[in-house]
XYZ file of C-alpha atoms in Angstrom:
765
model
C -0.127 0.600 -0.156
C 3.288 2.786 0.846
C 4.340 1.750 -2.886
C 0.636 2.787 -4.251
C 0.576 5.904 -1.969
C 3.878 6.998 -2.819
C 3.316 6.752 -6.760
C -0.222 9.083 -6.317
C 1.898 11.776 -4.346
C 4.962 11.733 -7.054
C 1.885 12.585 -9.217
C 0.357 14.814 -7.555
C 4.001 16.652 -6.963
C 6.047 16.181 -9.860
C 4.819 19.271 -11.629
C 2.610 20.746 -14.281
C 3.818 19.007 -17.148
C 3.964 15.473 -15.517
C 0.103 15.984 -14.677
C -1.127 17.185 -17.668
C 0.150 13.722 -18.705
C -1.814 12.440 -16.077
C -4.997 14.361 -18.014
C -4.255 13.205 -21.443
C -3.831 9.662 -20.419
C -7.178 9.747 -18.757
C -8.842 11.687 -21.798
C -7.537 9.131 -23.968
C -8.692 6.113 -21.623
C -12.301 7.682 -21.170
C -12.393 8.499 -25.157
C -11.278 4.155 -25.404
C -13.964 3.800 -22.576
C -16.634 4.708 -24.522
C -15.879 2.881 -27.598
C -15.725 0.512 -25.482
C -19.568 0.226 -24.335
C -20.743 1.175 -27.175
C -19.784 -1.887 -28.720
C -21.205 -3.612 -25.304
C -24.032 -1.746 -25.371
C -25.203 -3.810 -29.545
C -26.364 -7.012 -28.211
C -28.230 -5.285 -25.216
C -29.996 -3.624 -28.001
C -30.786 -5.623 -29.577
C -31.934 -7.769 -26.919
C -34.061 -5.481 -26.280
C -36.090 -4.909 -29.649
C -35.919 -9.092 -29.172
C -37.793 -8.738 -25.509
C -40.163 -6.777 -26.895
C -40.770 -8.345 -30.195
C -41.725 -11.732 -27.733
C -44.053 -10.038 -25.494
C -46.677 -9.059 -28.020
C -46.750 -12.336 -30.058
C -50.407 -13.692 -29.755
C -50.661 -17.189 -28.539
C -53.456 -19.433 -27.519
C -53.533 -21.509 -24.413
C -53.446 -25.367 -25.851
C -55.181 -28.356 -24.048
C -52.894 -32.038 -23.910
C -53.772 -32.328 -27.232
C -52.559 -29.077 -29.073
C -56.414 -27.506 -29.006
C -57.025 -23.775 -28.093
C -59.490 -23.523 -25.012
C -62.388 -21.472 -26.190
C -61.328 -21.178 -30.201
C -64.528 -20.501 -30.744
C -64.949 -17.285 -28.566
C -61.803 -15.934 -28.496
C -60.367 -13.185 -30.782
C -59.227 -13.978 -34.394
C -55.912 -11.736 -35.557
C -54.797 -11.946 -38.424
C -50.757 -10.476 -39.144
C -49.630 -9.274 -42.267
C -46.092 -7.794 -43.671
C -45.732 -6.622 -46.625
C -42.674 -4.554 -47.888
C -43.117 -0.890 -47.127
C -40.011 0.298 -49.769
C -36.973 -1.817 -48.136
C -38.967 -1.896 -44.787
C -41.392 -4.642 -43.514
C -44.765 -2.710 -42.269
C -46.965 -4.768 -40.250
C -50.358 -5.158 -39.418
C -52.736 -7.002 -37.533
C -55.978 -7.269 -38.114
C -57.977 -8.108 -34.541
C -61.199 -9.692 -34.655
C -63.447 -9.393 -31.056
C -65.148 -12.253 -29.632
C -66.939 -13.440 -26.965
C -64.555 -13.611 -24.189
C -62.021 -10.558 -24.366
C -58.476 -10.582 -23.674
C -55.806 -8.696 -22.148
C -54.586 -6.159 -24.346
C -51.588 -6.230 -26.205
C -48.436 -4.427 -25.349
C -48.342 -0.468 -26.043
C -52.170 -0.577 -26.038
C -55.029 0.854 -23.541
C -57.317 -1.967 -25.275
C -57.974 -3.582 -28.360
C -59.254 -1.785 -31.357
C -63.188 -1.825 -32.100
C -64.046 -2.760 -35.924
C -62.858 0.380 -38.022
C -60.725 2.018 -35.692
C -56.859 1.405 -35.520
C -53.814 2.129 -33.554
C -50.567 3.247 -35.301
C -47.006 2.995 -34.597
C -45.622 6.445 -33.986
C -43.327 6.426 -37.734
C -46.476 5.027 -39.837
C -48.783 7.837 -38.695
C -46.328 10.031 -39.861
C -46.508 7.847 -42.865
C -49.845 8.294 -43.335
C -49.498 12.053 -43.218
C -46.791 12.183 -46.068
C -48.742 9.161 -47.617
C -52.553 9.399 -48.418
C -52.999 5.890 -50.516
C -51.564 4.265 -47.174
C -54.506 5.053 -45.902
C -56.096 2.031 -47.804
C -54.020 -0.698 -46.166
C -54.696 1.041 -42.959
C -58.676 1.222 -42.811
C -60.589 2.855 -40.057
C -60.359 5.378 -37.986
C -56.797 6.343 -35.743
C -58.221 5.804 -32.403
C -54.684 6.051 -30.644
C -50.891 5.912 -30.931
C -48.973 2.215 -29.655
C -46.642 2.542 -27.085
C -42.864 2.060 -26.902
C -43.966 -0.882 -25.221
C -45.381 -2.245 -27.591
C -42.753 -1.529 -30.702
C -39.649 -3.422 -31.421
C -37.789 0.103 -32.110
C -39.025 3.956 -32.717
C -38.880 4.227 -36.455
C -41.586 0.260 -36.851
C -44.061 0.398 -38.990
C -46.875 -1.352 -36.767
C -50.830 -1.371 -36.801
C -53.835 -3.019 -34.908
C -56.530 -3.230 -37.332
C -60.207 -3.387 -35.759
C -62.500 -5.298 -38.473
C -65.852 -7.596 -37.936
C -65.220 -11.454 -37.232
C -67.394 -12.136 -41.078
C -63.959 -10.125 -42.844
C -61.481 -12.184 -40.967
C -61.847 -15.820 -42.990
C -58.345 -16.448 -42.393
C -57.808 -15.268 -38.640
C -56.516 -17.203 -35.849
C -57.314 -17.629 -31.992
C -55.917 -15.493 -29.472
C -56.282 -15.786 -25.463
C -52.791 -14.018 -24.683
C -49.598 -12.068 -25.916
C -46.177 -13.037 -25.268
C -43.878 -15.447 -25.731
C -40.156 -16.422 -24.101
C -38.417 -16.486 -27.210
C -39.351 -14.355 -30.919
C -39.452 -16.057 -34.449
C -38.510 -12.538 -36.355
C -35.188 -11.160 -34.183
C -33.574 -8.626 -35.233
C -30.537 -10.194 -36.407
C -30.009 -13.714 -36.586
C -27.740 -15.093 -33.715
C -25.165 -16.480 -36.914
C -25.494 -13.211 -38.585
C -24.911 -11.843 -34.710
C -21.993 -14.307 -34.459
C -20.418 -12.415 -37.353
C -20.992 -8.550 -36.053
C -18.995 -10.047 -32.771
C -16.017 -11.153 -34.456
C -16.216 -8.548 -36.623
C -16.258 -5.954 -34.058
C -13.843 -7.585 -32.066
C -11.501 -7.394 -35.016
C -12.593 -3.387 -36.010
C -12.575 -1.484 -32.523
C -11.483 -4.516 -29.627
C -8.150 -5.173 -30.328
C -7.549 -1.579 -31.478
C -8.689 -0.450 -28.464
C -6.404 -2.901 -26.461
C -3.639 -1.951 -28.079
C -4.528 2.254 -27.965
C -5.534 1.817 -24.023
C -1.710 0.032 -23.699
C -0.316 3.334 -25.349
C -2.346 5.287 -22.935
C -0.883 3.404 -20.373
C 2.701 3.554 -21.251
C 2.272 8.047 -22.254
C 5.768 9.535 -21.357
C 7.791 6.215 -20.621
C 11.405 7.444 -21.325
C 10.724 10.188 -18.522
C 8.902 7.661 -16.220
C 11.152 4.553 -16.212
C 14.193 6.831 -16.117
C 12.304 8.389 -12.490
C 11.280 4.487 -11.628
C 14.620 3.797 -12.017
C 15.858 6.400 -9.547
C 13.485 5.061 -7.313
C 15.333 1.631 -7.227
C 18.977 3.086 -6.976
C 17.649 4.755 -3.638
C 16.564 1.195 -1.950
C 13.367 0.552 -3.091
C 12.788 -2.968 -4.679
C 11.664 -4.292 -8.055
C 7.849 -5.207 -6.816
C 7.482 -1.686 -5.466
C 9.129 -0.175 -7.548
C 6.077 -1.969 -10.686
C 3.731 -0.712 -8.139
C 5.152 3.100 -7.905
C 4.138 3.058 -11.464
C 1.044 0.994 -11.051
C -0.121 2.807 -9.208
C -0.103 6.051 -12.177
C -1.067 4.090 -14.414
C -4.618 2.848 -12.780
C -5.254 6.343 -11.170
C -5.519 7.870 -14.604
C -7.314 4.379 -16.449
C -10.038 4.555 -13.756
C -10.681 7.950 -14.106
C -10.636 7.745 -17.818
C -13.124 4.798 -17.050
C -14.956 6.999 -15.476
C -15.499 9.848 -17.627
C -16.048 7.381 -20.341
C -19.234 5.846 -19.413
C -20.327 9.677 -18.326
C -19.218 10.483 -22.298
C -21.032 7.278 -23.538
C -24.400 7.862 -21.270
C -24.667 11.619 -22.734
C -23.854 9.765 -27.231
C -26.603 7.558 -25.780
C -29.074 9.956 -25.222
C -28.400 11.374 -28.104
C -27.746 9.333 -30.448
C -30.667 6.679 -29.808
C -32.880 10.232 -30.260
C -31.828 11.062 -34.007
C -31.156 7.627 -34.930
C -28.701 6.199 -37.151
C -29.365 4.777 -40.643
C -31.317 1.735 -40.504
C -30.965 1.591 -36.678
C -32.660 3.418 -33.831
C -33.335 2.564 -30.127
C -35.338 4.128 -27.314
C -32.345 5.137 -24.880
C -33.887 2.958 -22.329
C -32.106 0.135 -24.544
C -28.537 1.186 -24.594
C -28.586 2.441 -20.809
C -25.081 0.833 -19.294
C -25.948 -2.392 -17.621
C -23.905 -3.651 -14.356
C -21.905 -5.958 -16.439
C -20.705 -3.309 -18.548
C -19.976 -0.751 -15.665
C -17.553 -3.361 -14.222
C -16.498 -4.789 -17.750
C -14.768 -1.281 -17.597
C -14.256 -0.156 -14.391
C -12.464 -3.355 -13.702
C -11.288 -4.212 -16.767
C -9.145 -0.780 -17.873
C -7.128 -0.013 -15.251
C -6.625 -4.065 -15.288
C -5.162 -3.532 -18.297
C -3.422 -1.119 -17.173
C -1.753 -2.158 -14.276
C -0.633 -4.599 -16.182
C 0.959 -2.416 -18.918
C 2.113 -0.352 -15.489
C 3.908 -3.933 -14.766
C 5.669 -4.291 -17.621
C 6.532 -0.960 -18.238
C 8.498 -0.714 -15.285
C 10.447 -4.295 -15.772
C 13.276 -2.762 -17.021
C 13.941 -0.390 -14.610
C 13.240 -2.727 -11.407
C 15.113 -5.142 -13.187
C 18.712 -2.859 -14.150
C 18.002 0.895 -12.803
C 21.728 1.579 -14.205
C 21.309 0.400 -17.806
C 17.952 2.976 -17.943
C 19.637 5.666 -16.356
C 22.582 5.774 -18.419
C 20.645 5.208 -21.490
C 21.897 2.330 -22.435
C 20.954 0.412 -25.412
C 17.935 -1.216 -26.159
C 18.127 -5.735 -26.510
C 16.627 -6.135 -30.285
C 12.868 -7.295 -30.371
C 12.935 -11.612 -30.080
C 12.015 -13.105 -32.709
C 9.172 -15.086 -31.950
C 6.692 -12.194 -32.632
C 6.525 -13.506 -35.794
C 4.945 -16.661 -34.218
C 1.222 -15.537 -34.180
C 1.617 -14.489 -37.993
C 3.582 -17.639 -39.720
C 0.149 -20.675 -38.999
C -2.260 -17.537 -39.447
C -0.795 -16.841 -43.318
C -0.692 -19.704 -43.818
C -4.754 -21.142 -42.614
C -6.103 -17.800 -44.994
C -3.470 -19.121 -48.511
C -4.683 -22.027 -47.749
C -8.247 -21.312 -47.885
C -7.605 -19.191 -50.730
C -5.459 -22.295 -52.567
C -8.175 -24.369 -52.511
C -11.392 -21.468 -53.503
C -8.609 -21.147 -56.362
C -8.688 -24.923 -57.734
C -12.090 -25.372 -56.581
C -12.076 -27.224 -53.626
C -14.086 -24.562 -51.876
C -15.561 -25.314 -48.049
C -19.188 -25.383 -47.741
C -20.434 -24.577 -44.240
C -17.959 -26.684 -42.574
C -17.557 -27.088 -38.077
C -14.056 -26.682 -39.025
C -13.523 -23.597 -40.709
C -15.526 -22.138 -38.404
C -13.395 -22.995 -36.066
C -10.337 -21.863 -38.033
C -11.385 -19.048 -39.887
C -12.018 -16.858 -36.503
C -8.496 -18.397 -35.166
C -6.376 -17.724 -38.223
C -7.908 -13.497 -38.621
C -7.445 -13.566 -34.628
C -3.275 -14.533 -35.123
C -2.790 -12.767 -38.266
C -3.854 -9.475 -35.867
C -1.805 -10.398 -33.537
C 0.983 -11.034 -35.687
C 0.798 -7.740 -37.237
C 1.203 -6.130 -33.992
C 3.987 -8.234 -32.980
C 5.683 -8.693 -35.745
C 6.382 -4.390 -36.299
C 9.554 -3.963 -33.891
C 10.788 -6.661 -35.622
C 10.266 -5.591 -39.655
C 10.899 -1.698 -38.551
C 14.206 -3.148 -36.849
C 15.251 -5.663 -40.312
C 14.240 -2.698 -42.698
C 16.180 -0.228 -40.677
C 19.329 -2.133 -40.743
C 19.308 -2.746 -44.505
C 18.726 1.149 -45.485
C 21.250 2.439 -42.914
C 23.869 0.144 -44.552
C 22.268 1.019 -47.719
C 22.245 4.734 -47.852
C 24.330 7.655 -48.124
C 21.559 10.743 -46.167
C 22.472 11.674 -43.403
C 18.783 12.735 -42.557
C 17.951 8.513 -44.000
C 20.647 7.437 -41.967
C 19.841 9.597 -38.607
C 15.948 8.257 -38.655
C 16.670 4.648 -39.314
C 19.597 4.493 -37.085
C 16.805 5.533 -34.115
C 14.303 2.945 -35.102
C 17.422 0.124 -35.133
C 18.066 0.930 -31.643
C 14.441 1.426 -30.719
C 12.078 -0.571 -32.808
C 9.615 -0.577 -30.211
C 8.750 3.157 -31.500
C 7.391 1.560 -34.454
C 4.658 -0.731 -32.428
C 3.583 2.136 -30.874
C 2.991 4.821 -33.707
C 2.213 2.143 -36.539
C -0.126 -0.638 -34.780
C -3.423 2.035 -34.399
C -3.201 2.474 -38.529
C -1.754 -0.591 -39.131
C -4.867 -2.717 -37.304
C -7.284 -0.327 -38.770
C -6.432 -0.920 -42.106
C -6.457 -4.584 -41.687
C -9.737 -4.506 -40.059
C -11.646 -2.278 -43.066
C -10.441 -4.875 -45.039
C -12.205 -7.238 -42.978
C -15.742 -5.372 -43.679
C -15.612 -5.373 -46.892
C -15.014 -9.248 -46.543
C -18.397 -9.333 -44.550
C -20.595 -6.454 -46.816
C -20.146 -8.108 -49.920
C -21.393 -11.789 -48.188
C -24.065 -9.556 -47.173
C -24.517 -7.614 -50.764
C -25.191 -10.919 -52.456
C -27.245 -12.236 -50.280
C -29.618 -9.181 -50.721
C -28.646 -7.831 -54.349
C -32.026 -8.167 -56.524
C -31.016 -8.428 -59.993
C -35.209 -9.595 -61.564
C -35.751 -6.626 -63.848
C -39.606 -7.566 -62.137
C -41.688 -8.235 -59.351
C -44.070 -11.375 -59.250
C -46.753 -11.551 -56.486
C -48.556 -14.632 -55.813
C -52.316 -13.969 -54.137
C -53.740 -17.261 -53.523
C -57.905 -16.619 -55.124
C -59.126 -18.893 -51.894
C -61.024 -16.142 -50.376
C -61.006 -13.913 -53.177
C -64.104 -13.345 -54.740
C -64.087 -12.967 -59.073
C -65.413 -9.894 -58.820
C -61.776 -8.378 -56.806
C -59.732 -11.060 -58.629
C -60.575 -8.787 -61.506
C -59.706 -5.473 -59.582
C -56.374 -6.900 -58.923
C -55.809 -7.755 -61.698
C -56.759 -3.844 -63.300
C -53.760 -2.439 -60.379
C -51.723 0.318 -62.051
C -48.584 -0.327 -62.780
C -48.984 -4.505 -63.261
C -47.961 -5.226 -66.018
C -49.357 -8.670 -66.769
C -51.264 -11.194 -64.608
C -52.097 -15.682 -64.656
C -54.147 -17.880 -63.232
C -51.689 -20.583 -61.527
C -53.422 -24.148 -60.831
C -51.825 -27.490 -59.540
C -53.777 -31.312 -61.046
C -55.645 -33.196 -58.031
C -53.442 -35.623 -56.584
C -54.783 -38.226 -53.141
C -52.161 -37.112 -50.201
C -52.981 -40.217 -48.669
C -52.454 -42.436 -51.291
C -49.881 -44.955 -50.831
C -47.452 -44.158 -53.922
C -46.715 -41.560 -54.833
C -49.408 -39.538 -57.799
C -48.294 -37.506 -60.897
C -49.354 -34.314 -61.414
C -48.968 -30.986 -63.707
C -49.175 -27.703 -63.752
C -51.955 -25.713 -65.426
C -52.026 -22.271 -66.433
C -55.180 -20.398 -67.024
C -54.312 -17.121 -69.774
C -54.795 -15.981 -73.334
C -52.260 -16.061 -75.354
C -52.172 -12.146 -74.632
C -51.692 -12.512 -70.640
C -49.171 -14.944 -71.446
C -47.267 -12.233 -73.516
C -47.273 -9.693 -70.682
C -45.717 -12.223 -68.583
C -43.092 -13.410 -70.449
C -41.498 -11.378 -73.128
C -40.108 -13.999 -75.557
C -43.929 -16.595 -76.417
C -44.062 -18.140 -79.675
C -46.516 -21.039 -81.000
C -49.241 -19.989 -79.468
C -53.227 -19.752 -79.976
C -55.498 -18.160 -79.202
C -58.595 -20.602 -77.510
C -56.587 -24.178 -77.669
C -55.406 -25.607 -75.535
C -50.788 -26.448 -75.490
C -47.991 -27.419 -73.734
C -45.503 -24.747 -71.945
C -41.704 -25.187 -72.811
C -39.174 -22.971 -71.926
C -36.104 -24.384 -73.360
C -33.734 -23.588 -70.176
C -36.004 -25.141 -67.062
C -36.156 -28.122 -66.447
C -38.530 -30.552 -67.891
C -41.770 -31.848 -65.786
C -42.007 -35.641 -67.051
C -45.384 -36.187 -66.148
C -46.575 -33.774 -68.814
C -46.601 -36.291 -71.611
C -48.993 -35.757 -74.444
C -51.882 -37.290 -74.332
C -52.145 -37.845 -70.423
C -55.101 -36.740 -68.520
C -55.502 -35.470 -65.825
C -58.145 -34.353 -62.944
C -58.423 -30.746 -62.056
C -60.540 -30.328 -59.051
C -62.931 -26.820 -59.842
C -65.436 -24.522 -57.559
C -67.855 -22.171 -58.184
C -68.810 -18.994 -55.970
C -71.325 -21.181 -54.391
C -69.395 -23.400 -53.354
C -69.966 -26.535 -55.957
C -67.434 -27.744 -57.119
C -66.794 -30.170 -60.155
C -63.400 -32.365 -61.879
C -61.985 -31.291 -65.557
C -60.228 -33.895 -67.335
C -57.006 -32.079 -68.761
C -55.728 -33.556 -71.136
C -51.820 -33.115 -71.782
C -51.952 -31.585 -75.463
C -49.691 -33.012 -78.396
C -48.974 -29.002 -79.855
C -46.231 -27.381 -77.780
C -45.833 -22.641 -76.688
C -42.071 -21.991 -76.339
C -41.539 -19.386 -73.706
C -38.932 -17.755 -72.720
C -39.106 -16.169 -68.078
C -38.836 -12.108 -68.000
C -37.052 -12.662 -64.767
C -34.204 -14.954 -62.700
C -37.117 -16.573 -61.449
C -39.690 -19.041 -63.121
C -42.852 -17.918 -63.289
C -44.407 -20.830 -65.194
C -43.364 -23.920 -65.180
C -41.441 -25.660 -68.389
C -43.869 -28.676 -68.850
C -47.281 -26.709 -67.697
C -50.263 -27.137 -69.938
C -51.794 -23.740 -70.893
C -55.285 -23.479 -70.788
C -57.854 -20.930 -72.247
C -60.590 -19.186 -69.530
C -63.171 -20.069 -72.356
C -62.470 -23.885 -71.611
C -63.114 -23.803 -67.833
C -67.524 -24.193 -67.345
C -68.717 -20.394 -66.523
C -68.215 -19.816 -62.925
C -65.813 -22.278 -62.056
C -62.082 -21.191 -61.470
C -59.760 -24.425 -59.933
C -59.059 -25.117 -56.442
C -55.606 -23.545 -54.144
C -55.813 -21.942 -57.241
C -52.772 -18.701 -56.734
C -53.075 -15.490 -58.924
C -49.482 -14.416 -60.695
C -49.320 -10.701 -60.686
C -46.239 -9.239 -62.691
C -44.552 -5.404 -62.532
C -40.916 -3.407 -62.579
C -39.242 -4.408 -59.822
C -38.246 -0.566 -59.352
C -39.422 0.086 -55.427
C -41.495 3.289 -55.976
C -43.631 0.969 -58.488
C -43.336 -1.711 -56.040
C -45.048 0.392 -53.284
C -47.217 1.724 -55.321
C -48.859 -1.688 -56.278
C -48.801 -2.818 -53.190
C -50.730 0.300 -51.602
C -53.325 -0.143 -54.787
C -53.492 -4.188 -53.749
C -54.198 -3.091 -50.284
C -57.335 -0.143 -51.558
C -58.440 -3.845 -53.177
C -58.459 -5.438 -49.597
C -56.428 -4.574 -47.130
C -56.881 -8.154 -45.558
C -55.176 -10.027 -48.500
C -52.310 -12.227 -48.062
C -49.945 -11.038 -50.971
C -46.439 -12.734 -51.326
C -43.581 -11.282 -52.621
C -40.632 -13.751 -54.125
C -37.065 -12.212 -53.791
C -38.287 -9.199 -51.708
C -37.825 -10.612 -48.122
C -38.482 -7.252 -46.072
C -37.417 -9.006 -43.153
C -33.722 -9.884 -43.851
C -33.189 -6.475 -46.118
C -34.182 -4.956 -42.570
C -31.888 -7.298 -41.154
C -28.661 -6.618 -43.229
C -29.484 -3.278 -43.255
C -28.993 -3.081 -38.907
C -25.584 -4.929 -39.534
C -24.404 -2.468 -42.272
C -24.920 -0.318 -39.418
C -23.590 -1.276 -36.351
C -20.510 -2.399 -39.039
C -20.406 1.278 -40.344
C -20.244 2.429 -36.554
C -17.406 -0.348 -35.295
C -15.698 1.257 -38.662
C -16.087 5.099 -37.501
C -15.324 3.818 -33.388
C -12.274 1.901 -35.834
C -11.028 4.956 -36.649
C -11.837 7.144 -34.094
C -9.190 4.790 -32.394
C -6.585 4.008 -34.717
C -6.007 7.689 -35.207
C -6.311 8.768 -31.474
C -3.755 5.965 -31.370
C -0.875 7.988 -33.714
C -1.782 11.038 -32.645
C -0.894 9.874 -28.478
C 1.965 7.299 -29.886
C 4.073 10.101 -32.421
C 2.753 13.019 -29.757
C 4.538 11.471 -27.337
C 7.486 10.146 -29.058
C 8.103 13.788 -30.764
C 8.091 14.827 -27.169
C 10.649 12.310 -25.529
C 12.581 12.561 -28.465
C 13.447 16.072 -27.470
C 16.686 16.166 -25.894
C 18.066 14.076 -28.637
C 17.017 16.112 -31.344
C 18.229 19.497 -29.120
C 21.444 17.632 -28.976
C 21.424 17.225 -33.091
C 20.631 21.277 -33.318
C 23.417 22.112 -30.922
C 25.648 19.783 -33.101
C 24.509 21.957 -35.932
C 21.962 19.923 -37.815
C 19.033 21.896 -39.502
C 15.598 21.704 -38.436
C 14.583 21.252 -42.503
C 17.257 17.634 -41.748
C 15.223 16.838 -38.555
C 12.072 17.172 -39.875
C 13.091 15.153 -42.092
C 14.805 12.158 -40.031
C 11.002 12.719 -37.961
C 9.250 12.008 -41.193
C 11.492 8.842 -42.022
C 11.374 7.780 -38.964
C 7.063 7.321 -38.401
C 6.666 7.163 -42.114
C 9.015 3.872 -43.107
C 7.529 1.597 -40.960
C 4.847 2.608 -41.309
C 4.431 2.035 -44.383
C 6.344 -1.438 -44.316
C 3.193 -2.677 -41.303
C 0.316 -0.840 -43.688
C 1.843 -2.747 -46.519
C 1.715 -6.108 -44.583
C -1.809 -5.246 -43.636
C -3.041 -4.815 -46.681
C -1.645 -8.044 -48.010
C -2.648 -10.134 -44.527
C -5.978 -7.894 -44.871
C -6.694 -9.340 -48.391
C -5.633 -12.540 -47.920
C -7.909 -12.875 -44.430
C -11.435 -11.132 -46.556
C -10.401 -13.853 -49.531
C -10.169 -16.732 -46.907
C -14.080 -15.308 -45.387
C -15.730 -15.388 -48.319
C -14.359 -18.300 -49.789
C -15.754 -19.754 -46.223
C -18.652 -17.854 -46.238
C -20.371 -20.180 -49.719
C -20.723 -17.098 -51.390
C -20.111 -16.242 -55.367
C -17.265 -14.865 -55.192
C -14.393 -14.911 -53.752
C -11.873 -12.188 -55.111
C -12.295 -8.723 -54.430
C -10.505 -6.514 -56.653
C -12.468 -3.963 -56.364
C -12.164 -3.340 -52.998
C -7.751 -3.308 -53.573
C -7.964 0.595 -54.466
C -10.008 2.023 -51.456
C -7.926 0.344 -48.626
C -4.356 1.282 -50.910
C -5.934 4.743 -51.095
C -7.236 4.613 -47.113
C -3.213 2.889 -46.589
C -1.108 5.523 -48.860
C -3.547 8.685 -46.750
C -2.706 7.455 -43.670
C 0.978 8.065 -44.512
C 0.458 11.630 -45.751
C -1.289 12.186 -42.405
C 1.286 10.158 -40.586
C 3.943 12.528 -42.135
C 2.369 15.965 -42.007
C 1.618 15.308 -38.160
C 5.525 14.905 -38.101
C 6.782 18.374 -39.399
C 5.022 20.898 -36.709
C 6.798 18.327 -33.690
C 10.362 19.888 -34.648
C 10.215 22.868 -33.254
C 12.767 26.025 -34.096
C 13.589 27.438 -30.403
C 16.538 25.279 -29.119
C 16.085 24.213 -25.786
C 19.357 23.501 -23.724
C 17.361 23.154 -20.400
C 16.474 20.013 -21.803
C 20.213 18.433 -21.669
C 21.307 19.642 -18.721
C 20.843 16.678 -17.180
C 22.359 14.241 -19.268
């Protein structure tokens, strides 16, 4: 305890310069802890959103035979989710029953027929888009509270309807599940996000906090050596140094948590693109506070103990400024196996033997990325010293020679200055790989959009209204011949398309051989033909009219064929289907379990307008949109925003680490710079030396980071199962970022050499 008190007394009584350095250490730790708190808060935000989703899930109490108790008297609900641009809009149609249920979370009461409750964001959209009222029919009774919404931007509505209008509703007796099937981010994707954030933020953050804990290390180590020579024990010297670093880290942790609390209130209200949350979701949890208040000082303690080890072991060498020992070659040990694994996956992808979702890859890939990241950090001193020795021997330039000799005798300086920016470039390449994989999932290349509408509960009049909606380019009715599902053997069936030749032209750009009024076979050369569609075969097609009268229509597969080509990557009509003219069916009848397939442009504005008009025809109609999974699009938007936020935090940490380390290193070198000035070195030469000292090891580290990062990115894409393995488009961006980092580092080194010579800096030497 006495050594800790001595460290605090030295901190408070060792001059204004040392107190300023202490405040800088605390400020740097505050920035790092704030970034750490933001990363740790993301899982809590997502968990809070999923918890509110689970709380509003409707439930029906069931008996031992899994039959809903009181289903005949319970209210009915129908949930529909439609794409509103790239966001999902959820509508809950509620029909009251003989029994009542407790209102859903966020509601004071369930809506009566003709009433609606909407979310605040949907309330604003209804004012901006008058056509949206067609999807949310009724008088607005109130706003859904925050307890019933996942996030402030959610488009959600409870719509009251009469019981006779809700044919496909499910009985409801209560609300609330233990989990939700509609997670904000799927667990597998969340694992990828966590791993990426660890590489982008946490690894550079660890280095940054270590740099902050070792500010003014040279001056402090000389002071500690003096204490050791005065009789203080080795452990005592380490405790004295750790006391100062722990005090700065603890103060910085408290400041960082306070900064995060303010930032959470501001950012949650402003919102990020595609990702918003309530301020309470991002509130600091007890685990986050403990990690920051205990983990940051613990890291500072370790850094303080390690930093004082040399002064405690050999104080005379420290006081006499003895030459440092060269860095050990074991720093290359993590880099070699990491690059070996990464290279192996790249070779496997290039030779066409890419692994697909194997358990071994799920272990090796994160291990390789981590080993390469750690190896980049530990190998920088070795590479810097090797490069410095080679250039110092080969160069005849005074500036380059002085710079390289300094890097040769002090290779650890490269680690402190360049590590943050090197890790930033390396992590940026990994983020590119994750975004490429997400882009492959979400990219929509089809020129058209299809809509599938089951006709079981749609009248013929409504069907005609759907077909006439503005923006619909074509439509056909699809069905399948009847098969006995209880038969012992699998029965064959063929698809039936009920359309005229003009309607077929509306959904297929190329149609050859179609004759109006004649049944024909549909053949698509680029699709797999249905072998059951053999000319002359007869299949039963069950029909039904509006009063539920049934008939069986015999479908004979015709010999005449119509050749067509789909208008999109998705198949609209099956090859081998039988084309039946509408006039061939009995009047008033249509196939059972038939589907109305409509076609429009894939332009997002057109899709939104068509869906709005569908809602005007029948807001309870269940319209499916193949190729547009709005929940997946929203999830990808959230992941993109989180990764972008991680990159911004990584950029802040990387730049801050460089500024702190470069400035501190320049201040430590002032005695050497002053000595060179007194010996006659010109300021221009000293500036060139300072820039070269920083730029060359940084450039070498960045080149290694770009190469290792691209290899790690490619190996990640190889193991991800996508179609893209090599991202050539991302190389110029990484090189531009690396070049920008070098330029900024060089420019930042210029003002650190002053014009005034202060002999007091070398008076003691």
